[in-house]
Tab-separated table of C-alpha atoms in Angstrom:
chain	number	residue	atom	x	y	z
A	172	THR	CA	84.299	-69.690	12.071
A	173	ILE	CA	85.280	-68.324	8.594
A	174	ALA	CA	83.173	-65.492	9.190
A	175	SER	CA	85.045	-64.595	12.351
A	176	ARG	CA	88.330	-65.304	11.005
A	177	ILE	CA	88.088	-62.771	7.786
A	178	GLY	CA	86.342	-60.191	10.158
A	179	ILE	CA	83.067	-60.329	8.675
A	180	VAL	CA	80.104	-59.289	11.213
A	181	LEU	CA	77.326	-61.750	10.406
A	182	PRO	CA	73.682	-60.044	10.642
A	183	ASP	CA	72.134	-61.183	13.582
A	184	SER	CA	68.621	-60.709	14.228
A	185	GLN	CA	68.679	-61.154	18.098
A	186	TYR	CA	71.863	-59.181	18.546
A	187	ASP	CA	69.958	-56.296	20.271
A	188	SER	CA	66.958	-58.147	22.153
A	189	PRO	CA	67.226	-57.835	25.639
A	190	LEU	CA	65.393	-61.453	25.668
A	191	LYS	CA	68.324	-62.992	24.476
A	192	GLY	CA	69.644	-65.562	26.960
A	193	LYS	CA	66.729	-64.712	29.311
A	194	HIS	CA	64.088	-67.378	30.485
A	195	VAL	CA	60.455	-66.678	29.239
A	196	VAL	CA	57.866	-68.680	30.903
A	197	VAL	CA	54.394	-68.734	28.634
A	198	THR	CA	51.323	-70.626	29.897
A	199	ALA	CA	49.006	-71.747	26.909
A	200	GLY	CA	45.690	-73.088	26.045
A	201	PRO	CA	42.601	-74.025	28.053
A	202	THR	CA	42.667	-76.007	31.303
A	203	ARG	CA	40.286	-79.202	31.837
A	204	GLU	CA	38.854	-79.658	35.731
A	205	LYS	CA	37.379	-82.876	35.822
A	206	ILE	CA	33.710	-83.556	37.330
A	207	ASP	CA	34.344	-87.545	37.040
A	208	GLY	CA	36.657	-89.885	35.147
A	209	VAL	CA	34.848	-89.145	31.787
A	210	ARG	CA	33.536	-85.694	32.027
A	211	PHE	CA	35.073	-82.514	32.615
A	212	ILE	CA	34.665	-78.353	32.525
A	213	SER	CA	36.951	-76.613	29.904
A	214	ASN	CA	36.836	-73.639	27.631
A	215	TYR	CA	37.365	-72.734	23.935
A	216	SER	CA	41.041	-71.325	24.316
A	217	SER	CA	42.870	-73.152	21.200
A	218	GLY	CA	46.563	-72.048	22.458
A	219	LYS	CA	47.452	-70.311	19.687
A	220	MET	CA	48.227	-66.746	21.139
A	221	GLY	CA	50.498	-68.737	23.765
A	222	PHE	CA	52.164	-70.768	21.202
A	223	ALA	CA	53.072	-68.110	18.980
A	224	LEU	CA	54.267	-65.914	22.210
A	225	ALA	CA	56.428	-69.032	22.852
A	226	GLU	CA	57.766	-69.267	19.113
A	227	ALA	CA	58.546	-65.456	18.935
A	228	ALA	CA	60.312	-65.258	22.329
A	229	LYS	CA	62.499	-68.509	21.082
A	230	GLU	CA	63.324	-66.253	17.964
A	231	ARG	CA	64.572	-63.589	19.870
A	232	GLY	CA	67.196	-65.862	21.781
A	233	ALA	CA	65.145	-66.598	24.942
A	234	LYS	CA	65.221	-69.883	26.664
A	235	VAL	CA	61.495	-70.686	26.556
A	236	THR	CA	59.403	-72.818	28.984
A	237	LEU	CA	55.814	-73.284	27.484
A	238	ILE	CA	53.230	-75.052	29.960
A	239	THR	CA	50.289	-75.749	28.346
A	240	GLY	CA	46.921	-77.124	28.764
A	241	PRO	CA	45.467	-79.756	26.300
A	242	VAL	CA	45.623	-78.445	22.696
A	243	HIS	CA	46.444	-79.630	19.032
A	244	LEU	CA	49.626	-77.680	18.141
A	245	GLN	CA	52.848	-78.474	17.472
A	246	THR	CA	55.835	-77.558	19.962
A	247	PRO	CA	57.732	-74.329	18.547
A	248	GLU	CA	61.202	-75.707	17.915
A	249	GLY	CA	63.713	-75.492	20.738
A	250	VAL	CA	61.037	-74.680	23.284
A	251	GLU	CA	60.788	-76.788	26.443
A	252	ARG	CA	56.974	-78.007	26.497
A	253	LEU	CA	55.217	-79.084	29.952
A	254	ASP	CA	51.900	-80.436	29.306
A	255	VAL	CA	49.291	-80.342	32.109
A	256	GLU	CA	45.332	-80.911	32.297
A	257	ASN	CA	44.056	-78.909	35.311
A	258	ALA	CA	44.784	-75.297	36.932
A	259	CYS	CA	46.398	-76.998	39.963
A	260	GLU	CA	49.012	-78.918	37.651
A	261	MET	CA	49.525	-75.743	35.793
A	262	TYR	CA	50.030	-73.843	39.095
A	263	ALA	CA	52.360	-76.694	40.264
A	264	GLU	CA	54.500	-76.476	37.316
A	265	ALA	CA	54.790	-72.581	36.862
A	266	LYS	CA	55.476	-72.300	40.762
A	267	ARG	CA	58.576	-74.213	40.435
A	268	ILE	CA	59.909	-72.007	37.969
A	269	TYR	CA	58.774	-68.495	39.304
A	270	HIS	CA	61.963	-67.627	40.663
A	271	SER	CA	64.006	-68.500	37.379
A	272	CYS	CA	62.151	-66.486	35.109
A	273	SER	CA	62.717	-63.087	33.738
A	274	VAL	CA	59.321	-62.647	32.010
A	275	PHE	CA	56.231	-64.701	32.822
A	276	ILE	CA	53.535	-64.590	30.159
A	277	ALA	CA	50.386	-66.059	31.282
A	278	ALA	CA	48.375	-66.715	27.994
A	279	ALA	CA	46.532	-69.767	29.033
A	280	ALA	CA	42.749	-69.535	29.916
A	281	VAL	CA	42.750	-71.287	33.194
A	282	ALA	CA	39.758	-72.163	34.596
A	283	ASP	CA	38.511	-70.221	37.366
A	284	TYR	CA	36.767	-72.659	39.081
A	285	ARG	CA	36.956	-76.340	39.470
A	286	PRO	CA	34.420	-78.802	40.927
A	287	ASP	CA	34.697	-79.499	44.361
A	288	THR	CA	34.481	-83.125	44.345
A	289	VAL	CA	36.039	-85.366	41.471
A	290	TYR	CA	34.724	-88.804	41.024
A	291	ASP	CA	36.744	-91.711	40.394
A	292	GLY	CA	34.828	-93.606	37.864
A	293	LYS	CA	31.552	-92.423	35.870
A	294	LEU	CA	28.911	-90.400	37.943
A	295	LYS	CA	25.708	-92.011	36.895
A	296	LYS	CA	22.709	-89.966	35.931
A	297	GLN	CA	20.058	-89.627	38.169
A	298	ASN	CA	17.705	-86.728	38.659
A	299	VAL	CA	16.393	-84.505	36.330
A	300	GLU	CA	18.371	-81.800	37.784
A	301	MET	CA	22.152	-81.872	39.336
A	302	GLN	CA	23.865	-79.066	41.254
A	303	LEU	CA	27.624	-78.853	40.737
A	304	ARG	CA	29.489	-77.299	43.426
A	305	MET	CA	32.674	-75.657	42.220
A	306	VAL	CA	35.564	-74.095	44.123
A	307	ARG	CA	38.033	-71.420	42.996
A	308	ASN	CA	41.521	-72.454	41.259
A	309	PRO	CA	44.491	-70.581	42.258
A	310	ASP	CA	45.408	-67.510	40.210
A	311	ILE	CA	48.789	-68.254	38.856
A	312	LEU	CA	49.618	-65.050	37.506
A	313	ALA	CA	48.245	-63.276	40.509
A	314	GLU	CA	50.685	-65.206	42.654
A	315	PHE	CA	53.415	-64.676	40.627
A	316	GLY	CA	52.704	-60.800	40.567
A	317	ALA	CA	52.879	-61.138	44.189
A	318	VAL	CA	56.441	-62.835	44.780
A	319	LYS	CA	57.930	-61.319	41.501
A	320	GLN	CA	61.370	-59.737	42.267
A	321	SER	CA	62.696	-56.445	40.809
A	322	GLY	CA	63.740	-57.453	36.975
A	323	GLN	CA	60.872	-60.001	36.619
A	324	LEU	CA	58.108	-58.946	34.320
A	325	ALA	CA	54.475	-60.163	34.845
A	326	VAL	CA	52.244	-60.158	31.642
A	327	GLY	CA	48.786	-61.352	31.674
A	328	PHE	CA	45.544	-61.442	29.313
A	329	ALA	CA	42.391	-60.261	30.000
A	330	LEU	CA	39.167	-61.373	28.054
A	331	GLU	CA	36.684	-59.167	28.331
A	332	THR	CA	33.139	-58.765	27.237
A	333	ASP	CA	32.454	-55.319	28.340
A	334	ASP	CA	34.117	-52.500	29.999
A	335	GLY	CA	37.232	-54.501	28.726
A	336	VAL	CA	39.946	-51.659	29.108
A	337	GLU	CA	38.367	-50.653	32.356
A	338	ASN	CA	38.564	-54.082	33.812
A	339	ALA	CA	41.864	-55.053	32.369
A	340	ARG	CA	43.474	-51.912	34.253
A	341	LYS	CA	41.747	-53.262	37.442
A	342	LYS	CA	43.280	-56.613	36.864
A	343	LEU	CA	46.905	-55.012	36.138
A	344	ARG	CA	46.654	-52.880	39.496
A	345	GLU	CA	45.415	-56.067	41.597
A	346	LYS	CA	47.556	-58.701	40.265
A	347	ASN	CA	50.943	-56.443	40.211
A	348	LEU	CA	51.596	-56.799	36.403
A	349	ASP	CA	53.909	-55.101	34.190
A	350	LEU	CA	51.457	-55.239	31.062
A	351	ILE	CA	48.188	-56.561	30.149
A	352	ALA	CA	46.843	-57.246	26.776
A	353	CYS	CA	43.015	-56.953	26.615
A	354	ASN	CA	41.215	-59.026	24.293
A	355	THR	CA	37.757	-58.124	23.272
A	356	PHE	CA	35.319	-61.093	23.292
A	357	ASP	CA	33.979	-61.598	19.498
A	358	ARG	CA	34.318	-64.847	18.454
A	359	LYS	CA	35.037	-63.804	14.773
A	360	THR	CA	37.949	-61.897	15.007
A	361	SER	CA	39.519	-61.961	18.322
A	362	GLY	CA	40.147	-64.309	21.325
A	363	PHE	CA	39.500	-67.903	20.948
A	364	GLU	CA	40.056	-70.591	18.280
A	365	VAL	CA	40.498	-67.876	15.366
A	366	ASP	CA	43.930	-66.927	14.125
A	367	THR	CA	43.509	-63.160	14.447
A	368	ASN	CA	43.284	-61.033	17.606
A	369	VAL	CA	42.577	-57.676	18.318
A	370	LEU	CA	44.632	-56.369	21.289
A	371	THR	CA	44.970	-53.239	23.653
A	372	LEU	CA	48.072	-53.157	25.835
A	373	ILE	CA	48.014	-51.726	28.984
A	374	ASP	CA	51.429	-50.982	30.837
A	375	ARG	CA	52.344	-50.486	34.413
A	376	ASN	CA	52.267	-46.675	33.842
A	377	LEU	CA	48.592	-47.074	32.257
A	378	GLU	CA	49.893	-46.112	29.086
A	379	GLU	CA	47.473	-47.518	26.480
A	380	THR	CA	48.209	-48.943	22.846
A	381	ALA	CA	45.413	-50.340	20.809
A	382	LEU	CA	46.743	-52.709	18.026
A	383	PRO	CA	44.669	-53.300	15.156
A	384	LEU	CA	43.469	-56.574	13.776
A	385	MET	CA	46.158	-58.868	13.029
A	386	ARG	CA	47.520	-62.608	12.923
A	387	LYS	CA	48.143	-64.026	16.303
A	388	THR	CA	51.845	-64.652	15.341
A	389	GLU	CA	52.171	-60.753	14.452
A	390	ALA	CA	50.397	-59.819	17.759
A	391	ALA	CA	52.983	-62.058	19.485
A	392	ARG	CA	55.694	-59.992	17.848
A	393	GLN	CA	54.299	-56.855	18.984
A	394	LEU	CA	53.798	-57.860	22.452
A	395	LEU	CA	57.314	-58.814	22.700
A	396	ASP	CA	58.398	-55.642	21.227
A	397	TYR	CA	56.465	-53.986	23.956
A	398	ILE	CA	58.086	-56.333	27.005
A	399	GLU	CA	61.582	-55.397	25.470
A	400	ARG	CA	60.908	-51.695	25.846
A	401	LEU	CA	59.900	-52.491	29.466
A	402	MET	CA	63.096	-54.366	30.114
A	403	ASP	CA	65.179	-51.497	28.230
A	404	SER	CA	63.329	-48.887	30.424
A	405	GLU	CA	64.326	-50.886	33.764
A	406	GLN	CA	68.432	-51.225	32.873
B	255	THR	CA	30.121	-102.789	-18.750
B	256	ILE	CA	32.754	-104.748	-20.559
B	257	ALA	CA	32.419	-107.284	-17.555
B	258	SER	CA	28.812	-108.131	-17.792
B	259	ARG	CA	29.007	-108.214	-21.644
B	260	ILE	CA	31.474	-110.840	-21.972
B	261	GLY	CA	29.689	-112.684	-18.861
B	262	ILE	CA	32.458	-112.056	-15.932
B	263	VAL	CA	31.412	-111.710	-12.359
B	264	LEU	CA	33.498	-109.193	-10.778
B	265	PRO	CA	34.079	-109.840	-6.900
B	266	ASP	CA	32.307	-107.493	-4.872
B	267	SER	CA	32.941	-107.558	-1.133
B	268	GLN	CA	29.421	-105.845	-0.381
B	269	TYR	CA	27.567	-108.680	-2.618
B	270	ASP	CA	25.969	-110.247	0.537
B	271	SER	CA	26.054	-107.377	2.920
B	272	PRO	CA	22.282	-106.675	4.114
B	273	LEU	CA	23.565	-103.276	4.878
B	274	LYS	CA	24.073	-102.520	1.029
B	275	GLY	CA	21.881	-99.600	0.011
B	276	LYS	CA	20.630	-99.242	3.815
B	277	HIS	CA	20.747	-95.870	5.655
B	278	VAL	CA	22.901	-96.214	8.654
B	279	VAL	CA	23.170	-93.283	11.145
B	280	VAL	CA	26.251	-93.225	13.400
B	281	THR	CA	26.368	-90.276	16.511
B	282	ALA	CA	29.992	-89.772	17.521
B	283	GLY	CA	32.234	-87.783	19.618
B	284	PRO	CA	31.576	-85.647	22.890
B	285	THR	CA	29.073	-83.041	22.989
B	286	ARG	CA	29.983	-79.570	24.534
B	287	GLU	CA	27.290	-77.889	26.786
B	288	LYS	CA	27.878	-74.262	27.441
B	289	ILE	CA	28.308	-72.742	30.478
B	290	ASP	CA	28.856	-69.213	28.904
B	291	GLY	CA	30.320	-67.832	25.662
B	292	VAL	CA	33.836	-69.259	26.640
B	293	ARG	CA	33.213	-72.174	29.019
B	294	PHE	CA	31.633	-75.568	28.567
B	295	ILE	CA	31.260	-79.087	30.020
B	296	SER	CA	32.469	-81.913	27.864
B	297	ASN	CA	33.943	-85.351	28.154
B	298	TYR	CA	36.823	-87.176	26.746
B	299	SER	CA	35.141	-89.107	23.647
B	300	SER	CA	37.437	-88.858	20.805
B	301	GLY	CA	34.954	-89.830	18.179
B	302	LYS	CA	37.212	-92.788	17.028
B	303	MET	CA	34.667	-95.652	17.615
B	304	GLY	CA	32.116	-93.736	15.800
B	305	PHE	CA	34.121	-92.671	12.877
B	306	ALA	CA	35.453	-96.315	12.658
B	307	LEU	CA	31.718	-97.343	12.725
B	308	ALA	CA	30.795	-94.997	9.686
B	309	GLU	CA	33.832	-95.881	7.668
B	310	ALA	CA	32.966	-99.573	8.044
B	311	ALA	CA	29.516	-99.178	7.219
B	312	LYS	CA	30.285	-97.046	4.056
B	313	GLU	CA	32.824	-100.006	3.043
B	314	ARG	CA	29.762	-102.590	2.927
B	315	GLY	CA	27.711	-100.297	0.607
B	316	ALA	CA	25.468	-98.474	3.267
B	317	LYS	CA	24.330	-94.942	3.024
B	318	VAL	CA	25.863	-93.403	5.962
B	319	THR	CA	25.025	-90.108	8.029
B	320	LEU	CA	27.639	-89.416	10.624
B	321	ILE	CA	26.271	-86.840	13.485
B	322	THR	CA	29.480	-85.859	15.177
B	323	GLY	CA	30.420	-83.380	18.171
B	324	PRO	CA	33.578	-81.772	18.095
B	325	VAL	CA	36.464	-84.139	16.952
B	326	HIS	CA	39.734	-83.506	15.425
B	327	LEU	CA	39.347	-86.445	12.906
B	328	GLN	CA	38.654	-86.709	9.258
B	329	THR	CA	35.450	-87.689	7.629
B	330	PRO	CA	35.504	-91.217	5.969
B	331	GLU	CA	35.267	-90.881	2.260
B	332	GLY	CA	31.736	-90.718	1.085
B	333	VAL	CA	30.166	-90.333	4.428
B	334	GLU	CA	27.778	-87.373	5.090
B	335	ARG	CA	29.021	-85.615	8.023
B	336	LEU	CA	26.745	-83.176	10.016
B	337	ASP	CA	28.674	-81.208	12.958
B	338	VAL	CA	26.845	-80.327	15.912
B	339	GLU	CA	28.072	-79.017	19.204
B	340	ASN	CA	25.690	-80.041	22.010
B	341	ALA	CA	23.238	-82.691	22.726
B	342	CYS	CA	20.168	-80.736	21.996
B	343	GLU	CA	21.688	-79.925	18.312
B	344	MET	CA	22.648	-83.490	17.877
B	345	TYR	CA	18.982	-84.829	18.912
B	346	ALA	CA	17.572	-82.219	16.630
B	347	GLU	CA	19.617	-83.646	13.700
B	348	ALA	CA	18.998	-86.993	14.532
B	349	LYS	CA	15.199	-86.865	14.954
B	350	ARG	CA	15.051	-85.493	11.145
B	351	ILE	CA	16.332	-88.862	10.070
B	352	TYR	CA	14.985	-91.298	12.545
B	353	HIS	CA	12.224	-92.296	9.841
B	354	SER	CA	14.702	-93.050	7.265
B	355	CYS	CA	17.319	-95.020	8.678
B	356	SER	CA	17.721	-98.848	8.713
B	357	VAL	CA	20.309	-98.608	11.551
B	358	PHE	CA	20.902	-96.032	14.231
B	359	ILE	CA	24.301	-96.508	15.992
B	360	ALA	CA	24.720	-94.110	19.083
B	361	ALA	CA	28.550	-93.865	19.303
B	362	ALA	CA	28.543	-90.437	20.677
B	363	ALA	CA	29.244	-89.654	24.437
B	364	VAL	CA	26.486	-87.391	24.659
B	365	ALA	CA	26.436	-85.410	27.907
B	366	ASP	CA	23.775	-86.260	30.379
B	367	TYR	CA	23.322	-82.557	31.600
B	368	ARG	CA	23.461	-79.299	30.538
B	369	PRO	CA	23.749	-76.237	32.417
B	370	ASP	CA	20.411	-74.560	33.043
B	371	THR	CA	21.173	-71.350	32.205
B	372	VAL	CA	23.857	-70.369	29.430
B	373	TYR	CA	25.330	-66.987	29.962
B	374	ASP	CA	25.810	-64.863	26.525
B	375	GLY	CA	29.029	-63.343	27.412
B	376	LYS	CA	31.712	-64.204	30.156
B	377	LEU	CA	30.612	-65.121	33.429
B	378	LYS	CA	32.537	-63.134	35.927
B	379	LYS	CA	34.160	-65.253	38.706
B	380	GLN	CA	32.892	-63.990	41.753
B	381	ASN	CA	32.916	-65.986	45.208
B	382	VAL	CA	35.032	-68.367	46.300
B	383	GLU	CA	32.270	-71.063	45.567
B	384	MET	CA	29.784	-71.211	42.805
B	385	GLN	CA	26.941	-73.596	42.147
B	386	LEU	CA	26.156	-74.802	38.652
B	387	ARG	CA	22.482	-75.968	38.069
B	388	MET	CA	22.311	-78.639	35.820
B	389	VAL	CA	19.296	-79.919	33.690
B	390	ARG	CA	18.968	-83.374	31.990
B	391	ASN	CA	19.559	-83.274	28.044
B	392	PRO	CA	17.133	-85.379	25.642
B	393	ASP	CA	18.243	-89.128	25.498
B	394	ILE	CA	18.695	-89.548	21.747
B	395	LEU	CA	19.214	-93.278	21.673
B	396	ALA	CA	16.063	-94.154	23.790
B	397	GLU	CA	13.901	-91.864	21.943
B	398	PHE	CA	14.833	-93.728	18.497
B	399	GLY	CA	14.237	-97.033	20.447
B	400	ALA	CA	10.658	-95.780	21.516
B	401	VAL	CA	9.449	-94.584	17.742
B	402	LYS	CA	11.457	-97.176	15.701
B	403	GLN	CA	9.390	-99.228	13.538
B	404	SER	CA	9.709	-103.058	12.688
B	405	GLY	CA	12.946	-103.430	10.400
B	406	GLN	CA	14.858	-100.473	12.196
B	407	LEU	CA	17.800	-101.587	14.331
B	408	ALA	CA	18.829	-99.416	17.555
B	409	VAL	CA	22.267	-99.772	18.600
B	410	GLY	CA	24.189	-98.437	21.558
B	411	PHE	CA	27.190	-98.010	23.691
B	412	ALA	CA	27.296	-98.493	27.370
B	413	LEU	CA	30.500	-97.263	29.143
B	414	GLU	CA	30.487	-98.731	32.502
B	415	THR	CA	32.750	-98.651	35.662
B	416	ASP	CA	31.406	-101.467	37.533
B	417	ASP	CA	28.395	-104.126	37.123
B	418	GLY	CA	28.935	-103.521	33.287
B	419	VAL	CA	27.307	-106.134	31.685
B	420	GLU	CA	24.209	-105.724	34.197
B	421	ASN	CA	23.738	-102.039	33.566
B	422	ALA	CA	24.342	-102.415	29.663
B	423	ARG	CA	21.391	-105.256	29.867
B	424	LYS	CA	19.198	-102.745	31.797
B	425	LYS	CA	19.986	-99.929	29.088
B	426	LEU	CA	19.101	-102.581	26.309
B	427	ARG	CA	15.661	-103.337	28.022
B	428	GLU	CA	14.810	-99.733	28.976
B	429	LYS	CA	15.874	-98.056	25.542
B	430	ASN	CA	14.466	-100.754	23.682
B	431	LEU	CA	17.600	-101.571	21.554
B	432	ASP	CA	18.471	-104.258	19.547
B	433	LEU	CA	22.304	-104.276	20.523
B	434	ILE	CA	24.493	-102.797	23.061
B	435	ALA	CA	28.188	-102.681	23.270
B	436	CYS	CA	29.558	-102.617	26.606
B	437	ASN	CA	32.681	-100.747	27.180
B	438	THR	CA	34.460	-101.592	30.649
B	439	PHE	CA	36.012	-98.108	31.854
B	440	ASP	CA	39.679	-98.512	31.481
B	441	ARG	CA	41.585	-95.610	30.172
B	442	LYS	CA	44.747	-97.652	28.910
B	443	THR	CA	43.082	-100.153	26.601
B	444	SER	CA	39.373	-99.382	26.377
B	445	GLY	CA	36.918	-96.378	25.821
B	446	PHE	CA	37.982	-92.874	25.286
B	447	GLU	CA	40.837	-91.722	23.426
B	448	VAL	CA	42.559	-94.719	22.836
B	449	ASP	CA	42.820	-96.776	19.374
B	450	THR	CA	41.778	-100.090	21.166
B	451	ASN	CA	38.336	-101.323	22.782
B	452	VAL	CA	37.203	-104.440	24.682
B	453	LEU	CA	33.319	-104.510	23.901
B	454	THR	CA	31.090	-106.907	25.207
B	455	LEU	CA	28.177	-107.190	22.692
B	456	ILE	CA	24.589	-108.074	24.213
B	457	ASP	CA	21.578	-108.420	21.907
B	458	ARG	CA	17.846	-108.285	22.312
B	459	ASN	CA	17.797	-111.656	22.999
B	460	LEU	CA	20.279	-111.309	25.887
B	461	GLU	CA	22.906	-113.189	24.192
B	462	GLU	CA	26.189	-112.194	25.369
B	463	THR	CA	29.731	-112.328	23.036
B	464	ALA	CA	32.739	-111.013	24.956
B	465	LEU	CA	35.135	-109.578	22.020
B	466	PRO	CA	39.072	-109.570	22.888
B	467	LEU	CA	40.933	-106.534	22.839
B	468	MET	CA	41.258	-105.355	19.545
B	469	ARG	CA	41.609	-102.072	17.510
B	470	LYS	CA	38.427	-99.739	17.143
B	471	THR	CA	38.754	-100.400	13.302
B	472	GLU	CA	38.056	-103.952	14.047
B	473	ALA	CA	35.725	-103.819	16.732
B	474	ALA	CA	33.518	-101.491	14.264
B	475	ARG	CA	33.572	-104.474	11.707
B	476	GLN	CA	32.709	-107.169	14.310
B	477	LEU	CA	29.848	-104.860	15.361
B	478	LEU	CA	28.612	-104.629	11.897
B	479	ASP	CA	28.885	-108.456	11.411
B	480	TYR	CA	26.717	-108.737	14.509
B	481	ILE	CA	24.189	-106.048	12.968
B	482	GLU	CA	24.251	-107.870	9.830
B	483	ARG	CA	23.116	-111.421	11.223
B	484	LEU	CA	20.386	-109.491	13.340
B	485	MET	CA	19.233	-107.989	10.144
B	486	ASP	CA	19.145	-111.293	8.157
B	487	SER	CA	17.374	-112.959	11.303
B	488	GLU	CA	14.605	-110.544	10.723
B	489	GLN	CA	14.067	-111.554	6.879
């Protein structure tokens, strides 16, 4: 380029990001667990936090794969997007890229349970009451935590209603995570469907950082700053 | 106006619609039945058919109230929109206007069941299996059918996987409807989330009219044509 020929160093915002060139996998959105051909169980996740993380990682020069449940959001430019519907599909996609990723960020609100039996057509209504038998879904992040190699980072979210930080610390340990972002359950300022979030970050050394109320786009940047510091400390 | 003073009759597309000035209530979209503060049961209804009906009724000069579950659609101009989340809320809104409406069109995919108990916060995952105890929701259209006065029309939809027309006829009778539109369950051309529909109309005299595959906007017009004929036949 002209710039290089005349010896000018152009500013490059990604020049010192340890994420540059690394493969970052982000899961986002809710999952839908079918009861029958028309009905499903889902949750209020909008996917905003995951999409913000994918975009911010891309901005830092990472190769980003975004595995998302059904959401109404545009794919950030340059991000590879894999659409899935339910937890088992998300698990299958994630599993295929566990080995290649440097950072796995589980921002999706994966359903813990799915109906035991899925009916092909439409279940007819019959009785005044009905029992729905549910079975546990795979824990995508815990499995990554269990198989990850040195140099791979596992990052999770914990949406908690009470004893938030204590429960988040427990998840961090049990799932062998490097960082967990604890979300207090408050529909107005934090968590699902809103544009802002209040996160407390807890890292593998149990260091706690309480972030103030901020937009999810900004929270995504702060989370990636933290991930970069963890990556640097491993060098 | 100038036109009336100089004796010109302006064309008016609504001049002969018996819907003109009448109150038409349309329900649309899915309902969401909460399991806890983050999880819910819902269905794949997009709301497109109901919104198309509301718009078409408005075009014919009706006063239109659209009671809708959570959808991603724009409100047709001039239509009064009431947003609800679950079946009980939709029932409450509908009940308040049962008496004033001339035509009640139930295009919403109302959940037949809701969880017996709704947890305030977030249910913790515990066992490998879970039982979800469900109870029946009110049948909004059946109740309107039961209380409607002479001159009020009740119009429903039936999404059926097999024995479609036979089941639709049964619903028509049991719910005291004037017209039912039977939807064959076929995710590609008909029913939820797609822009087209294949409907069979069955009226209170058990007359059957099979409509070909068409856009939902066109299906809405055909359904309103049929409703107009039923209104005319009551004069």
